[in-house]
């Protein structure tokens, strides 16, 4: 494809074109400022490619999501989360031998250092689990300093993947005043997490298969999503050569925002508000359309998906199945379905191509599983962890990689004379 041509201030510049494996076209502007003195301007990076990546492909118009070329629908149906972790990080699905060794490594590193338990004594009982998760992941760097070779980096990545679920479960036990339940090496990743969450010392607890399968699906569906806000944050922080724990801790904090991963908690709070208001969902659809109202339909809309979010479609189906298997009826599910139905026939949402996103139904399932609302974004973070790690590695292994440092268009004061305070 021939270069792009830019006419600027009477000069013409030729900009190289890069084409991705799915045919996306990118205009390479890396030399633009040196050639023309101008930069591009794209607040929120909606039209800017920050990198080339081979990890995840999304086609927002067609509702396509693939990890390393495999459609999300196939992975959700056929894979355990640990298999997807291996795929995202290594680029290929594991052989049986590779998979056995990988799972064994994750199991063997699930414990956190006994001294780390002392941090939990300092958190307020009301501490948000995302605050605990991001700080404890950062603290891991003080127990496992960054190694200088590939084996040391790989071991710290295994430690991170294995210990995050333990820290998450411990933060829940702390919030309900129950003793920590340690990891059990005879359990799978999902069973182990659920066991640490819901087992109590006084009685045996066997993880119900329906919970194990539901959690597995949720984690697989959240595992990666190309250059979203938190993943771009991990890449940005990692580009300064910050260690993996510090980079991931930054990603956790970015995910916490209600416009991003924090939306799953906000969706349930919104549905609960509508339920308490007589389930008058049409009133809230109108409020979401009213520019004078600050109300947004949480769990709706997406920067990339301008058609359905394939994850929302799978989660909507799973919500019906999980609630039926658990014998749970949740009025919030009916309100969610009614909201979706009304919104998808309303011009405001249709014109803006606003559809349910991954956060719209996930909270209904977490709720039915007995996971508290303030843990929902932690669950999103546990799912997204392998994606963050895969992108951090891809960025760090890029031979042309450099520290991320965007430019700006300055709109402040031009130079002016200083006036001493006594004369102001
Ligand atoms: C995630 O990027 C990723 O991939 C993220 C994610 C992942 O897996 O990592 O998919 C996970 O973060 C999903 C999104 C979760 N957030 C929410 O559900 C919060 C509610 N949604 C919105 O705030 C919004 O849709 C965003 C933040 C998701 C996207 O925002 P954009 O792309 O910046 O779009 P915008 O805010 O510019 O909205 C465009 C128009 C505006 O109206 P106009 O100015 O054109 O009149 O759509 C309106 C917005 O007011 N709009 C909404 C709306 N979302 C957008 N109006 C009502 N309710 C909404 N939810």
Short mmCIF file of C-alpha atoms and ligand atoms in Angstrom, two decimals:
data_model
loop_
_atom_site.label_atom_id
_atom_site.label_comp_id
_atom_site.label_asym_id
_atom_site.label_seq_id
_atom_site.Cartn_x
_atom_site.Cartn_y
_atom_site.Cartn_z
CA UNK A 1 0.00 0.00 0.00
CA UNK A 2 1.50 3.35 -1.03
CA UNK A 3 2.49 5.94 1.58
CA UNK A 4 -0.10 8.35 2.93
CA UNK A 5 0.38 11.92 1.75
CA UNK A 6 -0.10 14.91 4.05
CA UNK A 7 -0.33 18.46 2.79
CA UNK A 8 0.60 20.90 5.59
CA UNK A 9 1.56 24.59 5.32
CA UNK A 10 2.26 24.21 1.61
CA UNK A 11 4.55 21.21 2.12
CA UNK A 12 3.73 17.59 1.30
CA UNK A 13 4.86 14.76 3.55
CA UNK A 14 4.82 11.04 2.78
CA UNK A 15 3.92 8.83 5.73
CA UNK A 16 4.52 5.06 5.61
CA UNK A 17 1.58 2.70 5.98
CA UNK A 18 1.57 -0.38 8.19
CA UNK A 19 -1.04 -3.12 7.63
CA UNK A 20 -1.98 -5.66 10.31
CA UNK A 21 -2.68 -9.37 9.78
CA UNK A 22 -6.42 -8.64 9.78
CA UNK A 23 -6.03 -5.82 7.26
CA UNK A 24 -6.15 -2.86 9.67
CA UNK A 25 -4.30 0.10 8.20
CA UNK A 26 -2.08 2.34 10.34
CA UNK A 27 -0.39 5.56 9.25
CA UNK A 28 3.11 5.56 10.76
CA UNK A 29 3.64 9.09 12.10
CA UNK A 30 6.79 8.33 14.12
CA UNK A 31 8.83 10.71 11.90
CA UNK A 32 6.08 13.34 11.46
CA UNK A 33 7.34 15.88 14.03
CA UNK A 34 10.93 15.72 12.80
CA UNK A 35 9.73 16.23 9.21
CA UNK A 36 6.99 18.81 9.73
CA UNK A 37 7.23 20.10 13.31
CA UNK A 38 3.59 19.02 13.74
CA UNK A 39 2.19 16.25 15.94
CA UNK A 40 -1.16 14.47 15.67
CA UNK A 41 -3.88 15.26 18.21
CA UNK A 42 -6.20 12.49 19.44
CA UNK A 43 -7.52 13.02 23.01
CA UNK A 44 -8.29 9.63 24.57
CA UNK A 45 -6.29 7.87 21.84
CA UNK A 46 -9.52 6.75 20.11
CA UNK A 47 -7.80 6.69 16.72
CA UNK A 48 -4.21 6.04 17.79
CA UNK A 49 -2.38 2.73 17.68
CA UNK A 50 0.15 2.67 20.53
CA UNK A 51 1.84 -0.54 19.42
CA UNK A 52 1.76 -3.58 17.17
CA UNK A 53 0.52 -6.60 19.09
CA UNK A 54 -0.09 -10.28 18.31
CA UNK A 55 -2.02 -11.12 21.47
CA UNK A 56 -5.71 -10.21 20.96
CA UNK A 57 -7.79 -9.14 17.99
CA UNK A 58 -11.09 -7.27 18.29
CA UNK A 59 -13.37 -6.28 15.43
CA UNK A 60 -15.79 -3.85 17.11
CA UNK A 61 -18.09 -3.64 14.09
CA UNK A 62 -18.49 -7.41 13.77
CA UNK A 63 -18.39 -8.26 17.48
CA UNK A 64 -15.28 -10.43 17.05
CA UNK A 65 -12.85 -11.19 19.92
CA UNK A 66 -9.96 -13.66 19.53
CA UNK A 67 -7.05 -14.51 21.84
CA UNK A 68 -4.00 -15.50 19.76
CA UNK A 69 -6.35 -16.24 16.84
CA UNK A 70 -8.83 -18.44 18.76
CA UNK A 71 -12.45 -17.11 18.89
CA UNK A 72 -13.58 -16.27 22.43
CA UNK A 73 -16.69 -18.43 21.95
CA UNK A 74 -14.50 -21.53 21.35
CA UNK A 75 -12.14 -20.80 24.26
CA UNK A 76 -15.07 -20.11 26.61
CA UNK A 77 -16.62 -23.44 25.64
CA UNK A 78 -13.47 -25.60 25.55
CA UNK A 79 -10.76 -24.19 27.87
CA UNK A 80 -9.92 -23.94 31.53
CA UNK A 81 -8.71 -20.50 32.57
CA UNK A 82 -5.18 -21.80 33.25
CA UNK A 83 -5.02 -23.05 29.65
CA UNK A 84 -5.98 -19.55 28.44
CA UNK A 85 -3.33 -18.02 30.71
CA UNK A 86 -0.73 -20.27 29.05
CA UNK A 87 -2.05 -19.35 25.57
CA UNK A 88 -1.98 -15.59 26.18
CA UNK A 89 1.51 -15.62 27.70
CA UNK A 90 3.17 -18.15 25.40
CA UNK A 91 1.24 -17.57 22.18
CA UNK A 92 0.27 -21.23 21.74
CA UNK A 93 -2.09 -23.64 23.51
CA UNK A 94 -0.08 -26.01 25.75
CA UNK A 95 0.56 -29.70 25.12
CA UNK A 96 -0.63 -31.98 27.92
CA UNK A 97 2.91 -32.10 29.37
CA UNK A 98 3.36 -28.34 29.18
CA UNK A 99 -0.07 -27.80 30.73
CA UNK A 100 0.59 -30.20 33.62
CA UNK A 101 3.89 -28.46 34.43
CA UNK A 102 2.34 -24.99 34.17
CA UNK A 103 -0.55 -25.82 36.48
CA UNK A 104 1.86 -27.43 38.96
CA UNK A 105 3.92 -24.22 39.00
CA UNK A 106 0.85 -22.08 39.62
CA UNK A 107 -0.26 -24.40 42.41
CA UNK A 108 3.17 -24.49 44.08
CA UNK A 109 3.37 -20.69 44.27
CA UNK A 110 -0.14 -19.94 45.59
CA UNK A 111 0.96 -19.23 49.17
CA UNK A 112 1.94 -15.70 50.15
CA UNK A 113 4.80 -15.05 52.60
CA UNK A 114 3.52 -15.27 56.19
CA UNK A 115 4.84 -11.76 56.86
CA UNK A 116 2.49 -10.40 54.16
CA UNK A 117 -0.46 -11.33 56.36
CA UNK A 118 0.56 -8.52 58.72
CA UNK A 119 -0.42 -5.93 56.06
CA UNK A 120 -4.05 -7.08 56.36
CA UNK A 121 -4.05 -6.05 60.05
CA UNK A 122 -3.47 -2.46 58.98
CA UNK A 123 -6.31 -2.18 56.46
CA UNK A 124 -9.55 -0.64 57.68
CA UNK A 125 -12.39 -3.20 57.77
CA UNK A 126 -14.06 -1.01 55.14
CA UNK A 127 -11.00 -1.04 52.83
CA UNK A 128 -12.07 -1.65 49.22
CA UNK A 129 -10.63 -4.98 48.01
CA UNK A 130 -9.19 -3.21 44.94
CA UNK A 131 -7.13 -0.97 47.26
CA UNK A 132 -5.85 -4.08 49.03
CA UNK A 133 -5.15 -5.96 45.79
CA UNK A 134 -3.19 -3.15 44.13
CA UNK A 135 -1.10 -2.44 47.24
CA UNK A 136 -0.40 -6.12 48.01
CA UNK A 137 0.63 -6.81 44.39
CA UNK A 138 3.03 -3.88 44.64
CA UNK A 139 4.34 -5.24 47.97
CA UNK A 140 5.25 -8.54 46.24
CA UNK A 141 8.19 -6.63 44.71
CA UNK A 142 9.72 -6.28 48.19
CA UNK A 143 9.65 -10.08 48.68
CA UNK A 144 10.64 -10.97 45.11
CA UNK A 145 12.97 -8.30 43.68
CA UNK A 146 13.23 -8.19 39.90
CA UNK A 147 15.67 -10.81 38.64
CA UNK A 148 18.12 -10.09 35.85
CA UNK A 149 17.54 -13.16 33.71
CA UNK A 150 14.68 -14.84 31.84
CA UNK A 151 14.24 -17.59 34.45
CA UNK A 152 13.93 -15.03 37.27
CA UNK A 153 11.38 -13.01 35.27
CA UNK A 154 9.39 -16.14 34.48
CA UNK A 155 9.37 -17.18 38.18
CA UNK A 156 8.11 -13.76 39.29
CA UNK A 157 5.34 -13.93 36.67
CA UNK A 158 4.30 -17.36 37.99
CA UNK A 159 4.36 -15.97 41.56
CA UNK A 160 2.17 -13.04 40.50
CA UNK A 161 -0.38 -15.23 38.69
CA UNK A 162 -0.51 -17.72 41.55
CA UNK A 163 -0.60 -15.34 44.51
CA UNK A 164 -3.09 -12.76 43.20
CA UNK A 165 -6.05 -15.11 43.80
CA UNK A 166 -4.82 -15.80 47.36
CA UNK A 167 -4.52 -12.08 48.11
CA UNK A 168 -8.01 -11.52 46.64
CA UNK A 169 -9.56 -14.27 48.76
CA UNK A 170 -7.73 -13.06 51.89
CA UNK A 171 -9.09 -9.55 51.32
CA UNK A 172 -12.62 -11.00 51.34
CA UNK A 173 -12.01 -12.98 54.52
CA UNK A 174 -10.57 -9.84 56.13
CA UNK A 175 -13.73 -7.87 55.18
CA UNK A 176 -16.02 -10.41 56.88
CA UNK A 177 -13.78 -11.01 59.91
CA UNK A 178 -13.19 -14.67 59.15
CA UNK A 179 -9.81 -16.43 59.36
CA UNK A 180 -7.84 -16.81 56.15
CA UNK A 181 -8.23 -20.14 54.35
CA UNK A 182 -4.94 -21.25 52.86
CA UNK A 183 -4.55 -22.53 49.28
CA UNK A 184 -5.13 -26.28 48.87
CA UNK A 185 -2.70 -27.88 46.43
CA UNK A 186 -5.15 -30.61 45.47
CA UNK A 187 -7.54 -28.07 43.90
CA UNK A 188 -7.57 -26.41 40.47
CA UNK A 189 -7.10 -22.64 40.10
CA UNK A 190 -10.83 -21.81 40.23
CA UNK A 191 -11.67 -24.42 42.89
CA UNK A 192 -8.77 -23.15 45.02
CA UNK A 193 -9.96 -19.56 44.82
CA UNK A 194 -13.57 -20.47 45.65
CA UNK A 195 -12.37 -22.71 48.48
CA UNK A 196 -10.29 -19.86 49.97
CA UNK A 197 -13.30 -17.57 49.60
CA UNK A 198 -16.08 -19.73 51.04
CA UNK A 199 -14.56 -22.50 53.16
CA UNK A 200 -14.67 -22.00 56.93
CA UNK A 201 -12.42 -23.89 59.39
CA UNK A 202 -15.42 -25.30 61.24
CA UNK A 203 -16.69 -27.47 58.39
CA UNK A 204 -15.62 -29.21 55.18
CA UNK A 205 -16.43 -27.26 52.01
CA UNK A 206 -16.60 -28.83 48.59
CA UNK A 207 -16.69 -26.39 45.67
CA UNK A 208 -19.93 -26.91 43.69
CA UNK A 209 -19.17 -27.69 40.03
CA UNK A 210 -21.59 -25.00 38.87
CA UNK A 211 -19.56 -22.34 40.71
CA UNK A 212 -16.27 -23.72 39.39
CA UNK A 213 -17.61 -23.66 35.80
CA UNK A 214 -19.17 -20.19 36.18
CA UNK A 215 -15.96 -18.71 37.58
CA UNK A 216 -13.93 -20.37 34.84
CA UNK A 217 -16.14 -18.81 32.16
CA UNK A 218 -15.98 -15.37 33.77
CA UNK A 219 -12.19 -15.45 34.05
CA UNK A 220 -11.72 -16.68 30.46
CA UNK A 221 -14.00 -13.93 29.11
CA UNK A 222 -12.07 -11.22 31.02
CA UNK A 223 -8.57 -12.53 30.24
CA UNK A 224 -7.57 -9.92 27.65
CA UNK A 225 -8.98 -7.13 25.53
CA UNK A 226 -6.08 -5.56 23.60
CA UNK A 227 -5.21 -1.92 24.39
CA UNK A 228 -7.93 -1.04 26.92
CA UNK A 229 -7.27 1.58 29.58
CA UNK A 230 -5.71 -0.72 32.20
CA UNK A 231 -3.64 -2.72 29.71
CA UNK A 232 -2.31 0.49 28.16
CA UNK A 233 -1.45 1.59 31.71
CA UNK A 234 0.52 -1.61 32.33
CA UNK A 235 2.40 -1.05 29.07
CA UNK A 236 3.03 2.62 29.90
CA UNK A 237 4.35 1.90 33.42
CA UNK A 238 6.35 -1.12 32.24
CA UNK A 239 7.94 0.98 29.48
CA UNK A 240 9.92 2.87 32.15
CA UNK A 241 11.52 -0.49 33.11
CA UNK A 242 9.36 -0.68 36.26
CA UNK A 243 9.11 -4.24 37.58
CA UNK A 244 6.17 -6.52 36.79
CA UNK A 245 4.55 -6.08 40.22
CA UNK A 246 4.62 -2.27 40.05
CA UNK A 247 3.29 -2.34 36.46
CA UNK A 248 0.41 -4.68 37.28
CA UNK A 249 -0.45 -2.70 40.43
CA UNK A 250 -0.86 0.37 38.21
CA UNK A 251 -3.13 -1.61 35.87
CA UNK A 252 -5.30 -2.68 38.84
CA UNK A 253 -5.76 0.96 39.80
CA UNK A 254 -6.70 1.94 36.25
CA UNK A 255 -9.23 -0.91 36.09
CA UNK A 256 -10.87 0.29 39.32
CA UNK A 257 -12.43 3.32 37.61
CA UNK A 258 -16.24 3.08 37.14
CA UNK A 259 -15.88 3.84 33.42
CA UNK A 260 -13.70 0.72 33.08
CA UNK A 261 -13.63 -2.40 35.25
CA UNK A 262 -15.37 -0.65 38.13
CA UNK A 263 -18.51 -0.63 35.98
CA UNK A 264 -19.49 -4.17 37.02
CA UNK A 265 -19.98 -3.00 40.60
CA UNK A 266 -21.82 0.13 39.39
CA UNK A 267 -24.17 -1.98 37.23
CA UNK A 268 -25.45 -3.91 40.23
CA UNK A 269 -25.78 -0.71 42.29
CA UNK A 270 -27.73 0.82 39.36
CA UNK A 271 -30.02 -2.22 39.02
CA UNK A 272 -30.60 -2.22 42.79
CA UNK A 273 -31.49 1.51 42.64
CA UNK A 274 -33.99 0.80 39.84
CA UNK A 275 -35.47 -2.12 41.79
CA UNK A 276 -35.94 0.06 44.86
CA UNK A 277 -37.59 2.64 42.61
CA UNK A 278 -40.36 0.23 41.66
CA UNK A 279 -38.34 -1.37 38.83
CA UNK A 280 -39.29 1.59 36.65
CA UNK A 281 -36.51 0.86 34.13
CA UNK A 282 -38.06 3.08 31.42
CA UNK A 283 -37.55 6.07 33.73
CA UNK A 284 -33.84 5.26 33.95
CA UNK A 285 -33.47 4.76 30.20
CA UNK A 286 -34.91 8.28 29.81
CA UNK A 287 -32.51 9.61 32.48
CA UNK A 288 -29.56 8.03 30.62
CA UNK A 289 -30.61 9.96 27.51
CA UNK A 290 -31.06 13.26 29.36
CA UNK A 291 -27.93 15.42 28.96
CA UNK A 292 -28.91 17.34 32.10
CA UNK A 293 -28.76 14.14 34.12
CA UNK A 294 -25.41 12.70 35.14
CA UNK A 295 -26.97 9.22 35.08
CA UNK A 296 -25.41 6.73 32.66
CA UNK A 297 -26.61 3.24 31.87
CA UNK A 298 -23.65 1.45 33.47
CA UNK A 299 -22.61 -1.66 31.57
CA UNK A 300 -23.71 -0.08 28.31
CA UNK A 301 -21.50 1.33 25.56
CA UNK A 302 -17.95 0.66 24.50
CA UNK A 303 -15.14 2.55 22.79
CA UNK A 304 -14.49 -0.33 20.36
CA UNK A 305 -17.62 -2.48 20.14
CA UNK A 306 -20.14 -0.67 17.95
CA UNK A 307 -22.10 -3.87 17.70
CA UNK A 308 -22.71 -6.44 20.45
CA UNK A 309 -19.88 -7.30 22.86
CA UNK A 310 -19.50 -11.07 22.33
CA UNK A 311 -18.67 -11.49 26.00
CA UNK A 312 -21.96 -9.88 27.06
CA UNK A 313 -23.84 -12.28 24.80
CA UNK A 314 -22.12 -15.30 26.41
CA UNK A 315 -22.61 -13.92 29.93
CA UNK A 316 -26.31 -13.24 29.36
CA UNK A 317 -26.78 -16.91 28.40
CA UNK A 318 -24.63 -18.07 31.33
CA UNK A 319 -26.57 -15.92 33.82
CA UNK A 320 -29.79 -17.77 33.03
CA UNK A 321 -28.03 -21.16 33.29
CA UNK A 322 -26.06 -20.46 36.50
CA UNK A 323 -29.05 -18.95 38.34
CA UNK A 324 -31.24 -21.91 37.30
CA UNK A 325 -28.57 -24.43 38.43
CA UNK A 326 -28.16 -22.58 41.73
CA UNK A 327 -31.91 -22.28 42.14
CA UNK A 328 -31.51 -18.53 42.45
CA UNK A 329 -34.04 -16.05 41.12
CA UNK A 330 -32.70 -12.50 41.00
CA UNK A 331 -35.09 -9.66 40.14
CA UNK A 332 -32.07 -7.67 38.98
CA UNK A 333 -31.63 -10.08 36.05
CA UNK A 334 -35.13 -9.34 34.79
CA UNK A 335 -34.54 -5.60 35.19
CA UNK A 336 -31.26 -5.94 33.25
CA UNK A 337 -32.98 -7.83 30.44
CA UNK A 338 -35.80 -5.27 30.30
CA UNK A 339 -33.28 -2.41 30.22
CA UNK A 340 -31.43 -4.07 27.36
CA UNK A 341 -34.64 -4.67 25.41
CA UNK A 342 -35.89 -1.09 25.77
CA UNK A 343 -32.50 0.50 25.11
CA UNK A 344 -31.78 -1.54 21.99
CA UNK A 345 -35.02 -0.27 20.43
CA UNK A 346 -34.40 3.36 21.44
CA UNK A 347 -32.95 5.72 18.81
CA UNK A 348 -30.60 7.36 21.35
CA UNK A 349 -28.80 4.05 21.96
CA UNK A 350 -29.15 2.78 18.40
CA UNK A 351 -27.71 6.00 16.87
CA UNK A 352 -24.77 5.93 19.31
CA UNK A 353 -24.31 2.16 18.85
CA UNK A 354 -24.55 1.55 22.60
CA UNK A 355 -24.88 -2.13 23.47
CA UNK A 356 -24.43 -4.09 26.70
CA UNK A 357 -20.73 -4.64 27.41
CA UNK A 358 -18.93 -7.30 29.45
CA UNK A 359 -19.89 -5.61 32.72
CA UNK A 360 -23.65 -5.62 32.16
CA UNK A 361 -24.40 -9.24 33.11
CA UNK A 362 -21.21 -10.34 34.91
CA UNK A 363 -22.29 -8.91 38.26
CA UNK A 364 -25.56 -10.89 38.18
CA UNK A 365 -23.51 -14.10 38.03
CA UNK A 366 -20.98 -13.03 40.67
CA UNK A 367 -23.92 -12.13 42.94
CA UNK A 368 -25.57 -15.52 42.43
CA UNK A 369 -22.22 -17.14 43.30
CA UNK A 370 -22.21 -15.34 46.64
CA UNK A 371 -19.39 -12.95 45.74
CA UNK A 372 -20.00 -9.51 47.34
CA UNK A 373 -20.47 -6.49 45.05
CA UNK A 374 -17.28 -4.75 46.20
CA UNK A 375 -15.28 -7.82 45.04
CA UNK A 376 -16.61 -7.68 41.45
CA UNK A 377 -13.80 -5.54 40.08
CA UNK A 378 -11.26 -7.73 41.88
CA UNK A 379 -12.75 -10.65 39.93
CA UNK A 380 -12.29 -8.64 36.73
CA UNK A 381 -8.65 -8.03 37.71
CA UNK A 382 -8.02 -11.76 38.37
CA UNK A 383 -9.38 -12.48 34.90
CA UNK A 384 -7.41 -9.71 33.21
CA UNK A 385 -4.11 -10.57 34.92
CA UNK A 386 -2.78 -12.89 32.16
CA UNK A 387 -3.62 -10.31 29.51
CA UNK A 388 -1.77 -7.61 31.40
CA UNK A 389 1.24 -9.95 31.83
CA UNK A 390 1.24 -10.95 28.15
CA UNK A 391 1.20 -7.30 27.04
CA UNK A 392 3.90 -6.34 29.56
CA UNK A 393 6.12 -9.13 28.20
CA UNK A 394 5.40 -8.22 24.57
CA UNK A 395 6.26 -4.58 25.28
CA UNK A 396 9.45 -5.46 27.19
CA UNK A 397 10.60 -7.96 24.54
CA UNK A 398 10.15 -5.44 21.71
CA UNK A 399 13.68 -4.71 20.43
CA UNK A 400 12.47 -1.28 19.27
CA UNK A 401 10.65 -0.65 22.53
CA UNK A 402 11.15 2.68 24.33
CA UNK A 403 9.63 4.61 27.21
CA UNK A 404 6.11 5.84 26.42
CA UNK A 405 6.07 9.62 26.33
CA UNK A 406 3.18 11.23 24.38
CA UNK A 407 3.32 14.90 23.30
CA UNK A 408 0.66 17.59 23.88
CA UNK A 409 -0.85 20.73 22.40
CA UNK A 410 -0.08 23.50 24.95
CA UNK A 411 -3.00 25.87 25.53
CA UNK A 412 -1.74 27.77 28.58
CA UNK A 413 -0.25 31.25 29.04
CA UNK A 414 2.50 32.38 26.69
CA UNK A 415 5.61 33.83 28.39
CA UNK A 416 4.83 36.65 30.83
CA UNK A 417 6.81 38.82 33.31
CA UNK A 418 6.97 37.72 36.96
CA UNK A 419 5.33 40.12 39.47
CA UNK A 420 6.57 39.95 43.10
CA UNK A 421 3.84 39.15 45.63
CA UNK A 422 3.88 42.64 47.17
CA UNK A 423 2.95 44.09 43.79
CA UNK A 424 0.12 41.68 42.85
C1 LIG B 1 -14.85 -2.00 30.03
O1 LIG B 1 -11.75 -0.70 26.39
C2 LIG B 1 -12.09 -1.88 26.74
O2 LIG B 1 -11.89 -2.84 26.03
C3 LIG B 1 -12.78 -1.98 28.11
C4 LIG B 1 -13.33 -3.34 28.51
C5 LIG B 1 -12.24 -4.36 28.69
O3 LIG B 1 -12.53 -5.56 28.55
O4 LIG B 1 -11.10 -3.96 29.07
O5 LIG B 1 -14.24 -3.79 27.54
C6 LIG B 1 -14.06 -3.26 29.86
O6 LIG B 1 -14.33 -1.04 30.55
C7 LIG B 1 -16.25 -1.94 29.48
C8 LIG B 1 -16.91 -0.52 29.65
C9 LIG B 1 -17.44 -0.44 31.10
N1 LIG B 1 -17.94 0.94 31.38
C10 LIG B 1 -19.26 1.19 31.45
O7 LIG B 1 -20.13 0.35 31.27
C11 LIG B 1 -19.57 2.63 31.85
C12 LIG B 1 -20.72 3.16 30.99
N2 LIG B 1 -20.23 3.33 29.61
C13 LIG B 1 -19.75 4.61 29.22
O8 LIG B 1 -19.30 5.46 30.20
C14 LIG B 1 -19.04 4.64 27.86
O9 LIG B 1 -19.83 3.94 26.99
C15 LIG B 1 -17.63 4.11 27.78
C16 LIG B 1 -16.73 4.74 28.80
C17 LIG B 1 -17.60 2.64 27.95
C18 LIG B 1 -17.11 4.44 26.38
O10 LIG B 1 -17.04 5.80 26.31
P1 LIG B 1 -16.59 6.56 24.95
O11 LIG B 1 -16.19 5.61 23.90
O12 LIG B 1 -15.64 7.62 25.35
O13 LIG B 1 -17.93 7.16 24.46
P2 LIG B 1 -18.52 8.55 24.94
O14 LIG B 1 -18.47 8.64 26.42
O15 LIG B 1 -17.87 9.61 24.12
O16 LIG B 1 -20.04 8.37 24.51
C19 LIG B 1 -20.46 8.63 23.16
C20 LIG B 1 -21.92 9.06 23.29
C21 LIG B 1 -22.10 10.26 24.25
O17 LIG B 1 -23.27 10.92 23.86
P3 LIG B 1 -23.13 12.25 22.88
O18 LIG B 1 -22.12 13.17 23.52
O19 LIG B 1 -22.67 11.71 21.54
O20 LIG B 1 -24.52 12.83 22.84
O21 LIG B 1 -22.68 7.98 23.89
C22 LIG B 1 -23.18 8.40 25.14
C23 LIG B 1 -22.36 9.60 25.57
O22 LIG B 1 -23.13 10.44 26.45
N3 LIG B 1 -23.01 7.28 26.06
C24 LIG B 1 -23.89 6.90 26.97
C25 LIG B 1 -23.34 5.75 27.57
N4 LIG B 1 -22.16 5.50 27.02
C26 LIG B 1 -21.95 6.44 26.08
N5 LIG B 1 -25.10 7.42 27.32
C27 LIG B 1 -25.74 6.76 28.31
N6 LIG B 1 -25.29 5.64 28.94
C28 LIG B 1 -24.08 5.13 28.60
N7 LIG B 1 -23.62 4.05 29.21
#
